Each structure stands twice: as structure tokens, then as C-alpha cells.
PDB file of C-alpha atoms in Angstrom:
ATOM      1  CA  MET A1018     -50.512 160.853   4.434  1.00 58.00           C
ATOM      2  CA  SER A1019     -48.845 159.853   1.191  1.00 76.00           C
ATOM      3  CA  SER A1020     -45.082 159.829   0.880  1.00 74.00           C
ATOM      4  CA  HIS A1021     -45.204 162.765  -1.555  1.00 69.00           C
ATOM      5  CA  ARG A1022     -47.099 164.937   0.901  1.00 71.00           C
ATOM      6  CA  ARG A1023     -44.794 163.941   3.754  1.00 72.00           C
ATOM      7  CA  PHE A1024     -41.784 164.822   1.598  1.00 65.00           C
ATOM      8  CA  LEU A1025     -43.224 168.233   0.756  1.00 61.00           C
ATOM      9  CA  ALA A1026     -44.369 168.838   4.334  1.00 66.00           C
ATOM     10  CA  ASP A1027     -40.853 168.672   5.751  1.00 67.00           C
ATOM     11  CA  GLY A1028     -38.122 171.102   4.709  1.00 70.00           C
ATOM     12  CA  ALA A1029     -36.438 168.743   2.252  1.00 68.00           C
ATOM     13  CA  GLY A1030     -39.064 169.291  -0.425  1.00 71.00           C
ATOM     14  CA  ALA A1031     -38.726 173.061  -0.264  1.00 77.00           C
ATOM     15  CA  ALA A1032     -34.932 172.875  -0.236  1.00 84.00           C
ATOM     16  CA  LEU A1033     -34.972 170.579  -3.255  1.00 86.00           C
ATOM     17  CA  ALA A1034     -37.153 173.027  -5.163  1.00 86.00           C
ATOM     18  CA  GLU A1035     -34.839 175.903  -4.243  1.00 91.00           C
ATOM     19  CA  TYR A1036     -31.767 173.968  -5.374  1.00 93.00           C
ATOM     20  CA  ALA A1037     -33.493 173.108  -8.645  1.00 93.00           C
ATOM     21  CA  LEU A1038     -34.257 176.796  -9.240  1.00 95.00           C
ATOM     22  CA  VAL A1039     -30.670 177.814  -8.487  1.00 96.00           C
ATOM     23  CA  ILE A1040     -29.271 175.126 -10.807  1.00 97.00           C
ATOM     24  CA  GLY A1041     -31.700 176.159 -13.545  1.00 97.00           C
ATOM     25  CA  LEU A1042     -30.697 179.802 -13.176  1.00 97.00           C
ATOM     26  CA  MET A1043     -27.002 178.911 -13.316  1.00 98.00           C
ATOM     27  CA  ALA A1044     -27.583 176.850 -16.461  1.00 97.00           C
ATOM     28  CA  ALA A1045     -29.464 179.719 -18.097  1.00 97.00           C
ATOM     29  CA  VAL A1046     -26.652 182.161 -17.274  1.00 96.00           C
ATOM     30  CA  ALA A1047     -24.068 179.733 -18.695  1.00 95.00           C
ATOM     31  CA  VAL A1048     -26.041 179.351 -21.930  1.00 95.00           C
ATOM     32  CA  VAL A1049     -26.432 183.113 -22.363  1.00 95.00           C
ATOM     33  CA  ALA A1050     -22.728 183.678 -21.629  1.00 93.00           C
ATOM     34  CA  ALA A1051     -21.667 180.998 -24.111  1.00 92.00           C
ATOM     35  CA  TRP A1052     -24.034 182.409 -26.723  1.00 92.00           C
ATOM     36  CA  GLY A1053     -22.699 185.928 -26.244  1.00 92.00           C
ATOM     37  CA  LEU A1054     -19.017 185.001 -26.069  1.00 92.00           C
ATOM     38  CA  GLY A1055     -19.122 182.377 -28.822  1.00 91.00           C
ATOM     39  CA  PRO A1056     -18.508 184.723 -31.768  1.00 92.00           C
ATOM     40  CA  ILE A1057     -15.703 186.518 -29.920  1.00 93.00           C
ATOM     41  CA  VAL A1058     -13.905 183.277 -29.110  1.00 92.00           C
ATOM     42  CA  ALA A1059     -14.433 181.978 -32.655  1.00 92.00           C
ATOM     43  CA  ALA A1060     -12.904 185.166 -34.094  1.00 94.00           C
ATOM     44  CA  LYS A1061      -9.853 184.792 -31.848  1.00 94.00           C
ATOM     45  CA  PHE A1062      -9.353 181.181 -32.957  1.00 93.00           C
ATOM     46  CA  GLN A1063      -9.757 182.145 -36.609  1.00 94.00           C
ATOM     47  CA  ALA A1064      -7.170 184.914 -36.227  1.00 93.00           C
ATOM     48  CA  GLY A1065      -4.765 182.467 -34.627  1.00 90.00           C
ATOM     49  CA  ALA A1066      -5.359 179.910 -37.369  1.00 89.00           C
ATOM     50  CA  ALA A1067      -4.742 182.550 -40.040  1.00 88.00           C
ATOM     51  CA  ALA A1068      -1.460 183.513 -38.376  1.00 86.00           C
ATOM     52  CA  PHE A1069      -0.317 179.897 -38.391  1.00 85.00           C
ATOM     53  CA  ALA A1070      -1.499 179.346 -41.965  1.00 82.00           C
ATOM     54  CA  GLY A1071       0.833 182.060 -43.241  1.00 74.00           C
ATOM     55  CA  ALA A1072       3.790 180.657 -41.362  1.00 74.00           C
ATOM     56  CA  GLY A1073       6.000 178.219 -43.149  1.00 70.00           C
ATOM     57  CA  PRO A1074       9.393 176.708 -42.751  1.00 71.00           C
ATOM     58  CA  ALA A1075      12.251 179.150 -42.573  1.00 62.00           C
ATOM     59  CA  SER A1076      14.169 179.610 -45.797  1.00 63.00           C
ATOM     60  CA  ASP A1077      17.343 177.611 -45.975  1.00 60.00           C
ATOM     61  CA  ALA A1078      19.843 180.424 -46.561  1.00 56.00           C
ATOM     62  CA  ARG A1079      23.319 178.974 -46.247  1.00 58.00           C
TER      63      ARG A1079
END
């Protein structure tokens, strides 16, 4: 029996495939979440940058 068939015949081959599926699913969820939240986060950063852009040094009223 070849080493590939022996590997798949024991439980390690099936477990490896299951782990690969779980990791792939987690990666897909992370990509979708980043894609969906990206514009929201960008808007928050732009609002913060605009707030800082309007700020300047305090007037020197003596």
C-alpha cells in the first residue's frame, strides 16, 4: 500500500481534511467581515482625521 493510501486509511488523513475545511471557513468569514466592516471603519477614521484637521494651536491670549 502506498504511503498516501496508508495516510488516508488511518484517522489522520480525515482529521487533516476536517481541519483544512474549518480553517478555510474561518478565513472566508474573516474576509466577509473585513469586507463588510471596512467602509464603516474607514468612515470612523476619516471623521477622526477631520476633527484633528480643524484643531490648531490655542490662541495666545495674554
